[in-house]
Amino acid sequence: MPAPAPSTNDPALLRIDGAIATITLNRPAAFNAIDMTIAKKLEQLSAEVEANKDIRVLVIEGEGRAFCAGGDLQTIGAATEANNVAPVVGEMLHHYHAFIETVRRMPKIVLSSVHGSAAGAGMGLAFVTDLCIAADDARFTPAYAKIGVSPDGGSTVGIVGTVGTRRALQIFLAEDGFTAQQAYEWGLVVKTVPAAELKAATRQLAERLAQNPPAAIAGTKSLVYQAATTPTKQQLDAEEHKIITAMHTDDFRVAVKKFTSKSK
């Protein structure tokens, strides 16, 4: 039986149906941007999924018009103005990176289902999961360099291991954005489908993945990630250090102030 639905006001929701769990990012008015509330909730929900031995596949999706717009620049902009970026962003990334570590570590296949926009840390989330399925009109936007910072939220963890260093540098520094078809061609997306078919196609793929026995899923995932050269924790710590350092620069202050003033 599916688990009882949590409050729809929660910033992220967990639904369990047999061997398949679904986490839904639930800040549609903010295009599911990552703030402290959603970071903490994702850490909590991912721990619940990891501990549940009946779950074989976790789907991550976004409510509303976008998958995830990345870090919440209203929150970050306010911290910048108050000169307390390090504690605010540091705590937010502490919880969010704990979620990402759990996603990579859990002995279950994690599948992102992407529609609309996936920008910044939202793009990172799409590709730090084990597999990604996308609507054919989905749009991926690196976003970091434009506001004078380096990637965070597991962005380099997922992308570099898939496309290699040169393509990753291209994505982060030379691309304003790219399509679901390009992501498919680069090996970042396993399949693209018409937007109206995304939910059904995601479920079908999740059910196919859930057919694999738990030991096969856990063993394969563990072995594949052990082949990477850099431990995830080490890479995440480096992301946190670099982005906070970059957030103390004038380039970032100007860019985020311009963004937040436009959105008021």
mmCIF file of C-alpha atoms in Angstrom:
data_model
loop_
_atom_site.group_PDB
_atom_site.id
_atom_site.type_symbol
_atom_site.label_atom_id
_atom_site.label_comp_id
_atom_site.label_asym_id
_atom_site.label_seq_id
_atom_site.Cartn_x
_atom_site.Cartn_y
_atom_site.Cartn_z
ATOM 1 C CA MET A 1 0.000 0.000 0.000
ATOM 2 C CA PRO A 2 1.302 3.529 -0.773
ATOM 3 C CA ALA A 3 2.436 5.519 2.255
ATOM 4 C CA PRO A 4 0.017 8.213 3.487
ATOM 5 C CA ALA A 5 0.595 11.564 1.808
ATOM 6 C CA PRO A 6 2.433 14.210 3.857
ATOM 7 C CA SER A 7 1.237 17.803 4.112
ATOM 8 C CA THR A 8 1.168 19.408 0.669
ATOM 9 C CA ASN A 9 2.766 22.498 2.247
ATOM 10 C CA ASP A 10 6.014 20.602 2.839
ATOM 11 C CA PRO A 11 8.911 21.839 0.662
ATOM 12 C CA ALA A 12 9.497 18.264 -0.520
ATOM 13 C CA LEU A 13 7.146 15.282 -0.523
ATOM 14 C CA LEU A 14 7.796 11.545 -0.289
ATOM 15 C CA ARG A 15 5.491 8.956 -1.844
ATOM 16 C CA ILE A 16 6.178 5.220 -1.626
ATOM 17 C CA ASP A 17 4.454 2.737 -3.913
ATOM 18 C CA GLY A 18 5.858 -0.762 -3.609
ATOM 19 C CA ALA A 19 9.534 -0.838 -4.584
ATOM 20 C CA ILE A 20 9.425 2.680 -6.034
ATOM 21 C CA ALA A 21 9.711 5.859 -3.964
ATOM 22 C CA THR A 22 9.186 9.351 -5.342
ATOM 23 C CA ILE A 23 10.524 12.586 -3.859
ATOM 24 C CA THR A 24 8.802 15.656 -5.284
ATOM 25 C CA LEU A 25 10.417 19.070 -4.935
ATOM 26 C CA ASN A 26 7.455 21.148 -3.789
ATOM 27 C CA ARG A 27 8.209 24.868 -3.998
ATOM 28 C CA PRO A 28 6.484 25.502 -7.350
ATOM 29 C CA ALA A 29 6.047 29.242 -6.766
ATOM 30 C CA ALA A 30 9.855 29.496 -6.490
ATOM 31 C CA PHE A 31 10.433 27.001 -9.323
ATOM 32 C CA ASN A 32 11.605 24.537 -6.653
ATOM 33 C CA ALA A 33 14.689 26.614 -5.823
ATOM 34 C CA ILE A 34 16.842 25.181 -3.048
ATOM 35 C CA ASP A 35 16.615 27.063 0.264
ATOM 36 C CA MET A 36 17.245 25.944 3.847
ATOM 37 C CA THR A 37 13.787 24.397 4.268
ATOM 38 C CA ILE A 38 13.992 22.186 1.214
ATOM 39 C CA ALA A 39 17.637 21.264 1.881
ATOM 40 C CA LYS A 40 16.750 19.987 5.361
ATOM 41 C CA LYS A 41 13.656 18.174 4.098
ATOM 42 C CA LEU A 42 15.579 16.460 1.302
ATOM 43 C CA GLU A 43 18.223 15.319 3.778
ATOM 44 C CA GLN A 44 15.479 13.836 5.978
ATOM 45 C CA LEU A 45 13.519 12.171 3.170
ATOM 46 C CA SER A 46 16.575 10.660 1.491
ATOM 47 C CA ALA A 47 17.633 9.122 4.820
ATOM 48 C CA GLU A 48 14.171 7.544 5.107
ATOM 49 C CA VAL A 49 14.463 6.098 1.612
ATOM 50 C CA GLU A 50 17.973 4.796 2.243
ATOM 51 C CA ALA A 51 16.824 3.016 5.411
ATOM 52 C CA ASN A 52 13.817 1.385 3.733
ATOM 53 C CA LYS A 53 14.971 -2.028 2.474
ATOM 54 C CA ASP A 54 11.825 -2.512 0.391
ATOM 55 C CA ILE A 55 12.650 0.396 -1.922
ATOM 56 C CA ARG A 56 14.720 -0.390 -5.006
ATOM 57 C CA VAL A 57 14.254 2.788 -7.055
ATOM 58 C CA LEU A 58 13.942 6.447 -6.045
ATOM 59 C CA VAL A 59 12.479 8.963 -8.503
ATOM 60 C CA ILE A 60 13.159 12.672 -8.007
ATOM 61 C CA GLU A 61 10.804 15.107 -9.746
ATOM 62 C CA GLY A 62 9.689 18.728 -9.501
ATOM 63 C CA GLU A 63 6.199 20.139 -8.945
ATOM 64 C CA GLY A 64 4.900 22.913 -11.194
ATOM 65 C CA ARG A 65 6.522 24.386 -14.284
ATOM 66 C CA ALA A 66 10.164 23.558 -13.523
ATOM 67 C CA PHE A 67 12.266 20.725 -12.205
ATOM 68 C CA CYS A 68 14.517 22.981 -10.108
ATOM 69 C CA ALA A 69 15.801 26.528 -10.589
ATOM 70 C CA GLY A 70 18.926 25.951 -8.474
ATOM 71 C CA GLY A 71 19.945 27.744 -5.288
ATOM 72 C CA ASP A 72 17.452 30.295 -3.950
ATOM 73 C CA LEU A 73 19.075 33.604 -4.860
ATOM 74 C CA GLN A 74 16.687 35.591 -2.661
ATOM 75 C CA THR A 75 18.089 33.762 0.383
ATOM 76 C CA ILE A 76 21.668 33.975 -0.850
ATOM 77 C CA GLY A 77 21.307 37.614 -1.878
ATOM 78 C CA ALA A 78 20.044 38.565 1.584
ATOM 79 C CA ALA A 79 22.991 36.750 3.155
ATOM 80 C CA THR A 80 25.363 38.582 0.824
ATOM 81 C CA GLU A 81 23.941 41.960 1.809
ATOM 82 C CA ALA A 82 24.256 41.034 5.502
ATOM 83 C CA ASN A 83 27.864 39.840 5.040
ATOM 84 C CA ASN A 84 27.055 36.374 6.404
ATOM 85 C CA VAL A 85 27.309 34.251 3.260
ATOM 86 C CA ALA A 86 29.617 31.682 4.838
ATOM 87 C CA PRO A 87 27.354 30.628 7.733
ATOM 88 C CA VAL A 88 24.112 30.814 5.715
ATOM 89 C CA VAL A 89 25.317 29.063 2.565
ATOM 90 C CA GLY A 90 27.567 26.771 4.563
ATOM 91 C CA GLU A 91 24.649 25.475 6.639
ATOM 92 C CA MET A 92 22.390 25.130 3.608
ATOM 93 C CA LEU A 93 25.048 23.155 1.726
ATOM 94 C CA HIS A 94 25.744 21.070 4.828
ATOM 95 C CA HIS A 95 22.187 19.729 4.629
ATOM 96 C CA TYR A 96 21.902 19.688 0.840
ATOM 97 C CA HIS A 97 25.237 17.968 0.322
ATOM 98 C CA ALA A 98 24.249 15.382 2.933
ATOM 99 C CA PHE A 99 21.237 14.691 0.707
ATOM 100 C CA ILE A 100 23.471 14.377 -2.367
ATOM 101 C CA GLU A 101 25.848 12.028 -0.541
ATOM 102 C CA THR A 102 22.881 9.838 0.405
ATOM 103 C CA VAL A 103 21.637 9.817 -3.205
ATOM 104 C CA ARG A 104 25.037 8.621 -4.415
ATOM 105 C CA ARG A 105 25.577 6.180 -1.548
ATOM 106 C CA MET A 106 22.181 4.526 -1.153
ATOM 107 C CA PRO A 107 21.982 0.978 -2.545
ATOM 108 C CA LYS A 108 19.065 1.931 -4.798
ATOM 109 C CA ILE A 109 18.925 3.390 -8.291
ATOM 110 C CA VAL A 110 18.019 7.090 -8.219
ATOM 111 C CA LEU A 111 16.255 8.410 -11.313
ATOM 112 C CA SER A 112 15.670 12.106 -11.967
ATOM 113 C CA SER A 113 12.607 12.996 -14.052
ATOM 114 C CA VAL A 114 13.168 16.439 -15.563
ATOM 115 C CA HIS A 115 10.739 18.838 -17.149
ATOM 116 C CA GLY A 116 10.950 22.562 -17.760
ATOM 117 C CA SER A 117 14.032 24.265 -16.391
ATOM 118 C CA ALA A 118 16.904 22.626 -14.524
ATOM 119 C CA ALA A 119 19.374 25.381 -13.655
ATOM 120 C CA GLY A 120 22.465 25.632 -11.450
ATOM 121 C CA ALA A 121 22.124 23.185 -8.574
ATOM 122 C CA GLY A 122 18.926 21.949 -10.261
ATOM 123 C CA MET A 123 20.964 20.931 -13.294
ATOM 124 C CA GLY A 124 23.458 19.362 -10.904
ATOM 125 C CA LEU A 125 20.676 17.397 -9.204
ATOM 126 C CA ALA A 126 19.387 16.126 -12.545
ATOM 127 C CA PHE A 127 22.781 14.630 -13.354
ATOM 128 C CA VAL A 128 24.109 13.601 -9.932
ATOM 129 C CA THR A 129 21.395 10.952 -9.817
ATOM 130 C CA ASP A 130 22.234 7.566 -11.280
ATOM 131 C CA LEU A 131 20.035 8.054 -14.351
ATOM 132 C CA CYS A 132 18.022 10.913 -15.851
ATOM 133 C CA ILE A 133 14.951 10.884 -18.077
ATOM 134 C CA ALA A 134 13.822 14.201 -19.548
ATOM 135 C CA ALA A 135 10.929 15.785 -21.399
ATOM 136 C CA ASP A 136 12.021 16.734 -24.897
ATOM 137 C CA ASP A 137 11.417 20.427 -24.123
ATOM 138 C CA ALA A 138 13.485 20.413 -20.902
ATOM 139 C CA ARG A 139 16.233 23.010 -20.707
ATOM 140 C CA PHE A 140 19.481 22.718 -18.735
ATOM 141 C CA THR A 141 21.270 25.910 -17.657
ATOM 142 C CA PRO A 142 24.684 25.867 -15.904
ATOM 143 C CA ALA A 143 24.118 29.418 -14.528
ATOM 144 C CA TYR A 144 27.131 29.480 -12.170
ATOM 145 C CA ALA A 145 29.756 31.359 -14.204
ATOM 146 C CA LYS A 146 27.272 34.075 -15.179
ATOM 147 C CA ILE A 147 26.997 35.172 -11.547
ATOM 148 C CA GLY A 148 30.692 34.746 -10.865
ATOM 149 C CA VAL A 149 30.769 31.470 -8.925
ATOM 150 C CA SER A 150 31.827 27.862 -9.385
ATOM 151 C CA PRO A 151 29.494 24.829 -9.304
ATOM 152 C CA ASP A 152 28.045 23.266 -6.139
ATOM 153 C CA GLY A 153 25.292 20.834 -5.188
ATOM 154 C CA GLY A 154 27.054 17.833 -6.677
ATOM 155 C CA SER A 155 27.190 19.398 -10.151
ATOM 156 C CA THR A 156 30.793 18.417 -10.854
ATOM 157 C CA VAL A 157 30.306 15.032 -9.172
ATOM 158 C CA GLY A 158 27.642 13.956 -11.650
ATOM 159 C CA ILE A 159 28.703 15.694 -14.842
ATOM 160 C CA VAL A 160 32.475 15.214 -14.957
ATOM 161 C CA GLY A 161 32.214 11.469 -14.407
ATOM 162 C CA THR A 162 29.797 11.203 -17.331
ATOM 163 C CA VAL A 163 31.141 13.571 -19.991
ATOM 164 C CA GLY A 164 34.815 14.026 -19.035
ATOM 165 C CA THR A 165 36.794 17.139 -18.172
ATOM 166 C CA ARG A 166 36.736 18.970 -21.510
ATOM 167 C CA ARG A 167 33.015 18.654 -22.041
ATOM 168 C CA ALA A 168 32.415 19.585 -18.402
ATOM 169 C CA LEU A 169 34.458 22.758 -18.794
ATOM 170 C CA GLN A 170 32.467 23.538 -21.939
ATOM 171 C CA ILE A 171 29.178 23.027 -20.096
ATOM 172 C CA PHE A 172 30.098 25.161 -17.089
ATOM 173 C CA LEU A 173 32.005 27.959 -18.828
ATOM 174 C CA ALA A 174 30.960 28.113 -22.495
ATOM 175 C CA GLU A 175 27.281 27.100 -22.581
ATOM 176 C CA ASP A 176 24.401 29.428 -21.705
ATOM 177 C CA GLY A 177 22.170 26.390 -21.769
ATOM 178 C CA PHE A 178 21.511 23.168 -23.641
ATOM 179 C CA THR A 179 18.565 21.035 -24.666
ATOM 180 C CA ALA A 180 17.398 17.609 -23.581
ATOM 181 C CA GLN A 181 18.510 16.278 -26.980
ATOM 182 C CA GLN A 182 22.040 17.621 -26.437
ATOM 183 C CA ALA A 183 22.071 16.111 -22.945
ATOM 184 C CA TYR A 184 21.040 12.789 -24.477
ATOM 185 C CA GLU A 185 23.815 12.997 -27.090
ATOM 186 C CA TRP A 186 26.366 13.732 -24.347
ATOM 187 C CA GLY A 187 25.235 10.721 -22.310
ATOM 188 C CA LEU A 188 23.686 12.750 -19.482
ATOM 189 C CA VAL A 189 20.109 11.683 -20.231
ATOM 190 C CA VAL A 190 19.090 8.075 -20.783
ATOM 191 C CA LYS A 191 15.940 8.930 -22.736
ATOM 192 C CA THR A 192 13.890 11.909 -23.931
ATOM 193 C CA VAL A 193 10.114 11.742 -24.315
ATOM 194 C CA PRO A 194 7.313 14.177 -25.189
ATOM 195 C CA ALA A 195 6.461 16.331 -22.178
ATOM 196 C CA ALA A 196 2.945 14.900 -21.934
ATOM 197 C CA GLU A 197 4.412 11.380 -21.655
ATOM 198 C CA LEU A 198 7.102 12.108 -19.059
ATOM 199 C CA LYS A 199 5.281 10.816 -15.980
ATOM 200 C CA ALA A 200 4.210 7.585 -17.665
ATOM 201 C CA ALA A 201 7.645 7.029 -19.204
ATOM 202 C CA THR A 202 9.321 7.712 -15.863
ATOM 203 C CA ARG A 203 7.114 5.175 -14.154
ATOM 204 C CA GLN A 204 7.782 2.611 -16.864
ATOM 205 C CA LEU A 205 11.548 3.068 -16.556
ATOM 206 C CA ALA A 206 11.378 2.987 -12.751
ATOM 207 C CA GLU A 207 9.411 -0.249 -12.886
ATOM 208 C CA ARG A 208 11.974 -1.744 -15.269
ATOM 209 C CA LEU A 209 14.828 -0.758 -12.945
ATOM 210 C CA ALA A 210 12.940 -2.104 -9.922
ATOM 211 C CA GLN A 211 12.846 -5.518 -11.555
ATOM 212 C CA ASN A 212 16.546 -5.886 -10.739
ATOM 213 C CA PRO A 213 17.211 -7.699 -7.441
ATOM 214 C CA PRO A 214 18.448 -5.476 -4.597
ATOM 215 C CA ALA A 215 21.889 -7.116 -4.505
ATOM 216 C CA ALA A 216 22.371 -6.482 -8.227
ATOM 217 C CA ILE A 217 21.355 -2.852 -7.867
ATOM 218 C CA ALA A 218 23.476 -2.248 -4.764
ATOM 219 C CA GLY A 219 26.532 -4.112 -6.030
ATOM 220 C CA THR A 220 26.498 -2.583 -9.499
ATOM 221 C CA LYS A 221 26.029 0.943 -8.223
ATOM 222 C CA SER A 222 28.787 0.563 -5.632
ATOM 223 C CA LEU A 223 31.256 -0.863 -8.148
ATOM 224 C CA VAL A 224 30.521 1.749 -10.802
ATOM 225 C CA TYR A 225 31.101 4.636 -8.414
ATOM 226 C CA GLN A 226 34.216 3.083 -6.901
ATOM 227 C CA ALA A 227 35.744 3.388 -10.363
ATOM 228 C CA ALA A 228 35.686 7.174 -10.132
ATOM 229 C CA THR A 229 38.939 8.867 -9.205
ATOM 230 C CA THR A 230 37.678 11.334 -6.592
ATOM 231 C CA PRO A 231 35.653 10.402 -3.502
ATOM 232 C CA THR A 232 32.283 12.144 -3.465
ATOM 233 C CA LYS A 233 32.774 13.663 -0.003
ATOM 234 C CA GLN A 234 36.087 15.189 -1.021
ATOM 235 C CA GLN A 235 34.543 16.666 -4.156
ATOM 236 C CA LEU A 236 31.532 18.056 -2.289
ATOM 237 C CA ASP A 237 33.754 19.712 0.313
ATOM 238 C CA ALA A 238 35.756 21.326 -2.490
ATOM 239 C CA GLU A 239 32.540 22.613 -4.103
ATOM 240 C CA GLU A 240 31.406 24.167 -0.841
ATOM 241 C CA HIS A 241 34.752 25.891 -0.249
ATOM 242 C CA LYS A 242 34.990 27.291 -3.789
ATOM 243 C CA ILE A 243 31.418 28.590 -4.031
ATOM 244 C CA ILE A 244 31.572 30.351 -0.664
ATOM 245 C CA THR A 245 34.909 31.922 -1.611
ATOM 246 C CA ALA A 246 33.391 33.107 -4.902
ATOM 247 C CA MET A 247 30.361 34.535 -3.110
ATOM 248 C CA HIS A 248 32.643 37.023 -1.347
ATOM 249 C CA THR A 249 33.634 38.632 -4.673
ATOM 250 C CA ASP A 250 32.263 41.877 -6.106
ATOM 251 C CA ASP A 251 31.258 40.124 -9.346
ATOM 252 C CA PHE A 252 28.879 37.869 -7.425
ATOM 253 C CA ARG A 253 27.499 40.706 -5.301
ATOM 254 C CA VAL A 254 26.676 42.771 -8.389
ATOM 255 C CA ALA A 255 25.150 39.835 -10.265
ATOM 256 C CA VAL A 256 22.947 38.617 -7.428
ATOM 257 C CA LYS A 257 21.801 42.149 -6.568
ATOM 258 C CA LYS A 258 20.793 42.630 -10.216
ATOM 259 C CA PHE A 259 18.876 39.357 -10.166
ATOM 260 C CA THR A 260 17.059 40.000 -6.900
ATOM 261 C CA SER A 261 16.112 43.567 -7.840
ATOM 262 C CA LYS A 262 14.540 42.284 -11.084
ATOM 263 C CA SER A 263 12.446 39.711 -9.252
ATOM 264 C CA LYS A 264 10.952 42.155 -6.728
#
